[in-house]
Backbone as CSV, one residue per row, in Angstrom:
resi,resn,N_x,N_y,N_z,CA_x,CA_y,CA_z,C_x,C_y,C_z
1,MET,-42.378,29.248,6.000,-43.089,28.230,6.735,-43.475,28.854,8.074
2,PRO,-44.717,28.671,8.454,-45.160,29.208,9.743,-44.423,28.521,10.878
3,ALA,-44.303,29.220,11.981,-43.511,28.745,13.103,-44.055,27.474,13.726
4,GLY,-45.323,27.209,13.665,-45.899,26.056,14.327,-45.862,24.780,13.509
5,GLU,-45.559,24.857,12.253,-45.584,23.653,11.410,-44.236,22.930,11.445
6,LEU,-44.296,21.624,11.519,-43.093,20.791,11.436,-42.940,20.320,9.996
7,SER,-41.753,20.439,9.504,-41.542,19.937,8.148,-41.175,18.458,8.226
8,LYS,-41.610,17.715,7.227,-41.283,16.285,7.175,-39.916,16.129,6.535
9,GLN,-39.009,15.546,7.257,-37.701,15.265,6.682,-37.699,13.829,6.191
10,ARG,-37.194,13.654,5.005,-37.199,12.328,4.406,-35.746,11.850,4.301
11,GLY,-35.468,10.640,4.703,-34.128,10.064,4.645,-34.200,8.680,4.020
12,PHE,-33.131,7.923,4.164,-33.084,6.562,3.643,-33.500,5.599,4.746
13,THR,-34.202,4.589,4.336,-34.576,3.563,5.310,-33.416,2.575,5.455
14,LEU,-33.466,1.797,6.493,-32.432,0.800,6.739,-32.381,-0.211,5.598
15,ILE,-33.496,-0.600,5.073,-33.541,-1.575,3.971,-32.871,-0.992,2.727
16,GLU,-33.133,0.274,2.432,-32.505,0.900,1.272,-30.981,0.946,1.437
17,LEU,-30.514,1.264,2.628,-29.078,1.291,2.871,-28.451,-0.097,2.754
18,LEU,-29.127,-1.130,3.258,-28.613,-2.496,3.171,-28.555,-2.977,1.726
19,VAL,-29.570,-2.651,0.939,-29.576,-3.051,-0.472,-28.419,-2.371,-1.202
20,THR,-28.213,-1.094,-0.946,-27.110,-0.363,-1.577,-25.759,-0.955,-1.173
21,LEU,-25.603,-1.272,0.095,-24.373,-1.883,0.577,-24.145,-3.253,-0.059
22,MET,-25.200,-4.027,-0.234,-25.090,-5.351,-0.849,-24.663,-5.224,-2.320
23,ILE,-25.218,-4.277,-3.036,-24.845,-4.069,-4.439,-23.375,-3.643,-4.532
24,ALA,-22.944,-2.740,-3.657,-21.550,-2.303,-3.655,-20.611,-3.465,-3.337
25,THR,-21.004,-4.352,-2.431,-20.196,-5.520,-2.088,-20.079,-6.470,-3.270
26,ILE,-21.157,-6.708,-3.977,-21.133,-7.600,-5.156,-20.205,-7.028,-6.225
27,ILE,-20.285,-5.725,-6.461,-19.413,-5.097,-7.454,-17.953,-5.211,-7.027
28,ALA,-17.668,-5.006,-5.757,-16.288,-5.108,-5.260,-15.764,-6.533,-5.398
29,ILE,-16.592,-7.525,-5.112,-16.172,-8.926,-5.219,-15.855,-9.274,-6.663
30,MET,-16.604,-8.720,-7.594,-16.339,-8.990,-9.006,-15.090,-8.252,-9.491
31,ALA,-14.770,-7.120,-8.921,-13.647,-6.305,-9.387,-12.297,-6.763,-8.833
32,VAL,-12.256,-7.392,-7.674,-10.987,-7.768,-7.039,-10.154,-8.712,-7.902
33,PRO,-10.710,-9.805,-8.464,-9.866,-10.680,-9.297,-9.289,-9.951,-10.516
34,ALA,-10.073,-9.103,-11.136,-9.563,-8.351,-12.283,-8.431,-7.417,-11.851
35,PHE,-8.562,-6.817,-10.687,-7.523,-5.909,-10.192,-6.255,-6.678,-9.835
36,VAL,-6.411,-7.860,-9.244,-5.246,-8.679,-8.903,-4.515,-9.100,-10.177
37,GLY,-5.256,-9.497,-11.216,-4.649,-9.839,-12.497,-3.945,-8.650,-13.121
38,PHE,-4.546,-7.478,-13.009,-3.935,-6.253,-13.515,-2.611,-5.984,-12.816
39,LEU,-2.587,-6.119,-11.495,-1.346,-5.896,-10.739,-0.261,-6.899,-11.128
40,ALA,-0.639,-8.167,-11.331,0.341,-9.185,-11.718,0.903,-8.895,-13.105
41,ARG,0.049,-8.463,-14.044,0.532,-8.105,-15.384,1.464,-6.899,-15.332
42,GLN,1.129,-5.926,-14.491,1.974,-4.745,-14.348,3.327,-5.120,-13.745
43,GLN,3.338,-6.022,-12.769,4.590,-6.477,-12.158,5.451,-7.201,-13.185
44,LEU,4.836,-8.065,-13.996,5.576,-8.786,-15.032,6.152,-7.805,-16.056
45,THR,5.358,-6.832,-16.479,5.834,-5.827,-17.427,7.008,-5.040,-16.841
46,GLY,6.901,-4.682,-15.580,7.995,-3.973,-14.915,9.262,-4.814,-14.848
47,ASP,9.115,-6.114,-14.515,10.277,-7.008,-14.462,10.936,-7.151,-15.830
48,VAL,10.121,-7.308,-16.877,10.652,-7.454,-18.233,11.386,-6.180,-18.648
49,ASN,10.767,-5.026,-18.424,11.397,-3.759,-18.793,12.697,-3.528,-18.020
50,GLU,12.712,-3.877,-16.742,13.931,-3.729,-15.934,15.044,-4.634,-16.457
51,MET,14.693,-5.869,-16.831,15.714,-6.783,-17.325,16.255,-6.318,-18.679
52,ILE,15.382,-5.862,-19.562,15.835,-5.332,-20.849,16.737,-4.125,-20.618
53,SER,16.366,-3.286,-19.675,17.160,-2.105,-19.358,18.553,-2.486,-18.865
54,ILE,18.632,-3.452,-17.984,19.930,-3.872,-17.441,20.784,-4.539,-18.508
55,LEU,20.184,-5.381,-19.344,20.950,-6.024,-20.411,21.445,-4.990,-21.424
56,SER,20.601,-4.041,-21.776,20.998,-2.976,-22.709,22.094,-2.107,-22.099
57,PHE,21.971,-1.824,-20.803,22.995,-1.048,-20.106,24.339,-1.767,-20.145
58,ALA,24.335,-3.074,-19.884,25.585,-3.845,-19.885,26.220,-3.831,-21.272
59,ARG,25.410,-3.977,-22.293,25.930,-3.962,-23.664,26.520,-2.586,-23.999
60,SER,25.802,-1.537,-23.662,26.301,-0.198,-23.982,27.570,0.137,-23.183
61,GLU,27.658,-0.322,-21.935,28.870,-0.106,-21.146,30.063,-0.866,-21.737
62,ALA,29.823,-2.065,-22.245,30.910,-2.834,-22.865,31.441,-2.100,-24.093
63,ILE,30.536,-1.552,-24.879,30.949,-0.808,-26.075,31.657,0.484,-25.664
64,LYS,31.077,1.198,-24.710,31.636,2.487,-24.285,33.019,2.336,-23.645
65,GLN,33.170,1.329,-22.780,34.430,1.152,-22.056,35.435,0.277,-22.797
66,ARG,35.011,-0.287,-23.920,35.861,-1.165,-24.715,36.452,-2.309,-23.892
67,SER,35.601,-2.889,-23.040,36.006,-4.052,-22.243,34.781,-4.906,-21.968
68,ASP,35.029,-6.139,-21.569,33.927,-7.063,-21.309,33.135,-6.632,-20.077
69,VAL,31.806,-6.722,-20.199,30.910,-6.437,-19.082,29.952,-7.616,-18.976
70,SER,29.813,-8.155,-17.771,28.978,-9.341,-17.555,27.713,-9.007,-16.785
71,VAL,26.666,-9.774,-17.087,25.436,-9.751,-16.303,25.353,-11.128,-15.662
72,ILE,25.424,-11.179,-14.343,25.433,-12.440,-13.604,24.049,-12.664,-13.010
73,PHE,23.497,-13.856,-13.217,22.180,-14.220,-12.709,22.334,-15.261,-11.608
74,SER,21.746,-14.982,-10.446,21.821,-15.891,-9.308,20.401,-16.363,-8.968
75,PRO,20.138,-17.678,-9.073,18.784,-18.188,-8.844,18.445,-18.310,-7.356
76,PRO,17.165,-18.420,-7.046,16.769,-18.616,-5.650,16.954,-20.067,-5.217
77,ASN,17.005,-20.265,-3.921,17.034,-21.595,-3.308,18.115,-22.514,-3.854
78,THR,19.245,-21.946,-4.235,20.379,-22.723,-4.705,21.572,-22.384,-3.825
79,ALA,22.158,-23.395,-3.225,23.298,-23.163,-2.340,24.510,-22.771,-3.168
80,THR,25.164,-21.705,-2.770,26.354,-21.224,-3.458,27.361,-20.699,-2.444
81,THR,28.637,-20.834,-2.772,29.674,-20.313,-1.873,29.904,-18.826,-2.103
82,ASN,29.397,-18.292,-3.190,29.558,-16.872,-3.496,28.378,-16.079,-2.957
83,ARG,28.671,-15.034,-2.227,27.604,-14.161,-1.731,27.185,-13.192,-2.821
84,ARG,25.923,-12.840,-2.774,25.404,-11.841,-3.695,25.851,-10.450,-3.252
85,PRO,25.680,-9.459,-4.137,25.939,-8.074,-3.704,25.035,-7.704,-2.529
86,GLU,25.459,-6.757,-1.738,24.756,-6.370,-0.506,23.275,-6.088,-0.722
87,SER,22.923,-5.379,-1.770,21.525,-5.003,-2.008,20.651,-6.170,-2.425
88,CYS,21.242,-7.306,-2.706,20.497,-8.469,-3.186,20.451,-9.608,-2.174
89,ARG,20.795,-9.350,-0.946,20.865,-10.418,0.052,19.576,-10.552,0.843
90,ASN,18.447,-10.472,0.171,17.171,-10.608,0.864,16.971,-12.052,1.338
91,ASN,16.563,-12.189,2.558,16.298,-13.497,3.169,17.487,-14.453,3.016
92,GLU,18.676,-13.964,3.280,19.882,-14.778,3.166,19.911,-15.828,4.273
93,VAL,20.241,-17.051,3.883,20.414,-18.140,4.836,21.823,-18.684,4.633
94,ALA,22.631,-18.630,5.676,24.001,-19.132,5.601,24.060,-20.513,6.241
95,GLU,24.681,-21.452,5.535,24.849,-22.815,6.038,26.346,-23.078,6.150
96,GLU,26.813,-23.374,7.338,28.242,-23.631,7.528,28.562,-25.071,7.136
97,LEU,29.663,-25.226,6.409,30.124,-26.536,5.964,31.541,-26.759,6.479
98,SER,31.807,-27.969,6.912,33.165,-28.309,7.344,33.720,-29.355,6.392
99,ASP,34.910,-29.106,5.906,35.575,-30.079,5.051,37.060,-30.104,5.414
100,SER,37.854,-30.778,4.620,39.279,-30.910,4.931,40.028,-29.580,4.850
101,ASN,39.471,-28.604,4.128,40.121,-27.295,4.003,39.710,-26.331,5.103
102,GLY,38.820,-26.727,5.969,38.359,-25.843,7.045,36.851,-25.627,6.956
103,THR,36.399,-24.518,7.488,34.973,-24.202,7.493,34.671,-23.189,6.404
104,SER,33.624,-23.450,5.655,33.170,-22.506,4.635,31.661,-22.363,4.775
105,ALA,31.082,-21.502,3.989,29.644,-21.274,4.079,29.004,-21.349,2.700
106,ASN,27.809,-21.880,2.682,26.956,-21.837,1.505,25.828,-20.869,1.805
107,TYR,25.389,-20.143,0.790,24.336,-19.149,0.970,23.150,-19.493,0.079
108,ARG,21.953,-19.265,0.622,20.704,-19.429,-0.135,19.921,-18.134,-0.036
109,TYR,19.197,-17.826,-1.115,18.424,-16.586,-1.167,17.042,-16.863,-1.734
110,SER,16.113,-15.956,-1.467,14.790,-16.058,-2.078,14.740,-15.084,-3.251
111,GLY,14.230,-15.517,-4.360,14.120,-14.677,-5.543,15.407,-14.605,-6.346
112,TRP,15.264,-14.290,-7.607,16.404,-14.108,-8.500,17.056,-12.759,-8.261
113,CYS,18.338,-12.709,-8.488,19.080,-11.444,-8.470,20.002,-11.460,-9.681
114,TYR,20.143,-10.321,-10.328,21.086,-10.211,-11.437,21.771,-8.863,-11.342
115,TRP,23.055,-8.851,-11.678,23.818,-7.625,-11.553,24.828,-7.515,-12.688
116,VAL,25.208,-6.262,-12.967,26.159,-5.934,-14.027,27.491,-5.617,-13.370
117,ALA,28.553,-6.248,-13.883,29.905,-6.003,-13.361,30.896,-6.068,-14.508
118,LYS,31.931,-5.245,-14.410,33.014,-5.351,-15.389,33.700,-6.690,-15.158
119,SER,34.026,-7.383,-16.217,34.610,-8.722,-16.093,35.964,-8.712,-15.403
120,ASP,36.725,-7.636,-15.546,38.034,-7.593,-14.894,37.961,-7.062,-13.458
121,ALA,36.789,-6.605,-13.025,36.603,-6.121,-11.649,35.219,-6.561,-11.170
122,ALA,35.076,-7.855,-10.902,33.765,-8.425,-10.580,33.165,-7.868,-9.301
123,ASP,34.002,-7.279,-8.437,33.469,-6.745,-7.191,32.854,-5.354,-7.372
124,ALA,33.079,-4.706,-8.510,32.509,-3.381,-8.778,31.175,-3.551,-9.496
125,ILE,30.092,-3.470,-8.752,28.752,-3.649,-9.305,28.303,-2.335,-9.938
126,LEU,27.930,-2.387,-11.212,27.476,-1.190,-11.911,25.972,-0.980,-11.767
127,ARG,25.215,-2.073,-11.718,23.760,-1.992,-11.614,23.237,-3.364,-11.229
128,LEU,22.083,-3.407,-10.551,21.510,-4.711,-10.211,19.995,-4.663,-10.226
129,GLY,19.394,-5.848,-10.297,17.942,-5.969,-10.300,17.525,-7.275,-9.659
130,GLN,16.238,-7.361,-9.313,15.700,-8.573,-8.698,14.390,-8.933,-9.378
131,SER,14.085,-10.224,-9.377,12.831,-10.696,-9.955,12.450,-12.017,-9.302
132,ALA,11.167,-12.202,-9.134,10.671,-13.485,-8.634,10.063,-14.292,-9.774
133,ASN,10.075,-13.738,-10.986,9.335,-14.329,-12.094,10.167,-15.104,-13.100
134,ILE,11.482,-15.183,-12.964,12.300,-15.912,-13.937,12.082,-17.409,-13.728
135,THR,11.717,-18.110,-14.806,11.502,-19.549,-14.698,12.530,-20.355,-15.479
136,THR,13.046,-19.811,-16.587,14.105,-20.493,-17.326,15.114,-19.470,-17.794
137,PRO,16.365,-19.813,-17.811,16.971,-21.007,-17.246,16.739,-21.063,-15.734
138,ASP,16.896,-22.243,-15.173,16.622,-22.388,-13.740,17.893,-22.521,-12.906
139,GLN,19.048,-22.351,-13.538,20.326,-22.426,-12.819,21.055,-21.101,-12.963
140,ALA,22.144,-20.952,-12.219,22.960,-19.739,-12.315,23.582,-19.666,-13.709
141,PHE,23.635,-18.464,-14.269,24.256,-18.267,-15.571,24.709,-16.822,-15.681
142,SER,25.472,-16.542,-16.730,25.915,-15.172,-16.962,25.970,-14.902,-18.455
143,LEU,25.859,-13.639,-18.790,25.999,-13.169,-20.168,27.139,-12.164,-20.163
144,THR,28.056,-12.278,-21.097,29.163,-11.338,-21.160,29.104,-10.594,-22.485
145,PHE,28.939,-9.280,-22.384,28.939,-8.438,-23.573,30.362,-7.968,-23.819
146,GLN,30.785,-8.060,-25.083,32.155,-7.735,-25.443,32.240,-6.330,-26.046
147,SER,33.442,-5.867,-26.289,33.672,-4.467,-26.661,32.987,-4.045,-27.957
148,LEU,32.667,-4.969,-28.831,31.960,-4.625,-30.072,30.456,-4.850,-29.960
149,GLY,29.987,-5.191,-28.781,28.558,-5.392,-28.565,28.097,-6.830,-28.700
150,ASP,28.984,-7.725,-29.127,28.633,-9.144,-29.212,28.473,-9.713,-27.810
151,ALA,27.821,-10.872,-27.720,27.579,-11.465,-26.404,28.045,-12.913,-26.354
152,ASN,28.660,-13.275,-25.247,28.971,-14.668,-24.967,27.814,-15.193,-24.128
153,ILE,27.008,-16.073,-24.727,25.792,-16.562,-24.073,25.855,-18.056,-23.792
154,ASP,27.055,-18.631,-23.809,27.207,-20.080,-23.688,26.603,-20.652,-22.414
155,SER,26.702,-19.960,-21.281,26.205,-20.538,-20.025,24.692,-20.398,-19.891
156,CYS,24.060,-19.717,-20.822,22.620,-19.475,-20.736,21.809,-20.387,-21.651
157,ARG,22.308,-20.660,-22.823,21.478,-21.341,-23.819,21.405,-22.845,-23.599
158,ALA,20.287,-23.394,-24.048,20.039,-24.817,-23.863,20.847,-25.661,-24.843
159,ASP,21.013,-25.192,-26.084,21.845,-25.921,-27.035,22.960,-24.998,-27.526
160,SER,23.954,-25.567,-28.166,25.136,-24.788,-28.519,24.933,-23.854,-29.708
161,SER,23.825,-23.962,-30.406,23.648,-23.127,-31.589,22.534,-22.092,-31.454
162,GLY,21.712,-22.198,-30.450,20.571,-21.298,-30.330,20.868,-20.062,-29.504
163,PRO,19.889,-19.164,-29.440,20.060,-17.958,-28.617,19.823,-18.265,-27.138
164,CYS,20.109,-17.294,-26.300,19.796,-17.395,-24.868,18.323,-17.010,-24.706
165,LEU,17.563,-17.848,-24.056,16.145,-17.577,-23.813,15.924,-17.420,-22.311
166,ILE,15.451,-16.259,-21.901,15.133,-16.008,-20.500,13.630,-15.814,-20.415
167,THR,12.953,-16.711,-19.694,11.495,-16.661,-19.600,11.075,-16.146,-18.237
168,LEU,10.170,-15.185,-18.250,9.580,-14.639,-17.028,8.116,-15.045,-17.010
169,ASN,7.714,-15.698,-15.935,6.358,-16.213,-15.817,5.839,-15.918,-14.420
170,PRO,4.737,-15.175,-14.290,4.240,-14.816,-12.964,3.487,-15.930,-12.254
171,GLN,3.470,-17.135,-12.808,2.822,-18.293,-12.184,1.320,-18.102,-12.001
172,GLN,0.692,-17.394,-12.899,-0.766,-17.264,-12.896,-1.268,-17.751,-14.241
173,ASP,-2.340,-18.552,-14.216,-2.833,-19.189,-15.427,-3.302,-18.205,-16.489
174,ASP,-3.857,-17.072,-16.078,-4.432,-16.151,-17.051,-3.428,-15.161,-17.628
175,ILE,-2.151,-15.265,-17.258,-1.128,-14.341,-17.753,-0.084,-15.134,-18.524
176,ASP,0.155,-14.725,-19.765,1.135,-15.401,-20.612,2.554,-15.038,-20.193
177,PRO,3.466,-16.010,-20.205,4.860,-15.708,-19.890,5.494,-14.872,-20.999
178,VAL,6.572,-14.184,-20.664,7.321,-13.372,-21.624,8.723,-13.960,-21.724
179,THR,9.196,-14.133,-22.961,10.537,-14.662,-23.191,11.394,-13.594,-23.835
180,LEU,12.565,-13.387,-23.260,13.556,-12.493,-23.849,14.550,-13.342,-24.627
181,VAL,14.913,-12.882,-25.811,15.837,-13.599,-26.685,17.100,-12.756,-26.819
182,ILE,18.243,-13.332,-26.429,19.527,-12.655,-26.548,20.381,-13.483,-27.499
183,ASN,20.819,-12.871,-28.592,21.630,-13.551,-29.598,23.107,-13.273,-29.364
184,THR,23.958,-14.027,-30.055,25.399,-13.825,-29.945,25.823,-12.468,-30.506
185,THR,24.973,-11.858,-31.331,25.270,-10.519,-31.846,25.031,-9.452,-30.781
186,GLY,24.438,-9.848,-29.643,24.161,-8.912,-28.562,22.769,-8.312,-28.628
187,SER,22.000,-8.673,-29.643,20.645,-8.115,-29.745,19.754,-8.708,-28.654
188,ILE,18.878,-7.855,-28.131,17.962,-8.231,-27.047,16.559,-7.908,-27.536
189,ARG,15.677,-8.897,-27.544,14.306,-8.642,-27.980,13.346,-9.556,-27.236
190,ARG,12.076,-9.187,-27.281,11.037,-10.055,-26.736,10.738,-11.141,-27.752
191,GLY,10.553,-12.369,-27.242,10.213,-13.471,-28.115,8.748,-13.408,-28.508
192,GLU,8.415,-14.088,-29.581,7.016,-14.154,-30.021,6.250,-15.082,-29.090
193,PRO,5.025,-14.690,-28.709,4.239,-15.559,-27.806,3.763,-16.817,-28.478
C-alpha cells in the first residue's frame, strides 16, 4: 500500500453490538431455569446416593463388627433435649426450660441430620450426613442394623407390617421425589416412581 493512502478499517456498529447483546440475553434468560432445575436434580441425586451409602455402611459395619449399629435421623425445627453431633449443629438454637428438676435446654436445628453409631456406644459417631430434602417420615426415627444384616425399622414405618419408606423431595414441581425402601431383611433400594 502506498504511503499516502489510508486504509478503511471496518468494525461493528453500535446497533450490531446491541442486537448481539440482546440475543445473548434472551438465550441466557431461557437457559437459567433449565440450569436451576439441573442443579436441583443433581442435589437430590447426591442426597439419595449419600443416604444409600450411609445406610449400606451401617449395615456392613453391623455385620463386620457382629453388633448392632444404628442410623439416627434428627428432623429440623423439632425441639429436642438431645444435642446433635458437633458437625451437624448448623443453625443451632438453644431454648432454656425450667422445671421442678432444674434448668434444661431444648435444641432446634435447620435441616435433617443423620448419623451412624454403634448401639452400645451412641457417643461414638462412625459417619454422618445432612439433607434438606427428607419429607417423610417427618419425625425423629432410627434404624438399627443387627449382626446378621437384618434391620429393626419399627420407629420408621407407618404401619407395623410394611417397610420403612424415606422420601426425599426437593420441593420443586418439575422434579419427582425419590423414595428409599428399607425392609426388615436390611435390603435398601429405591422405590418405584
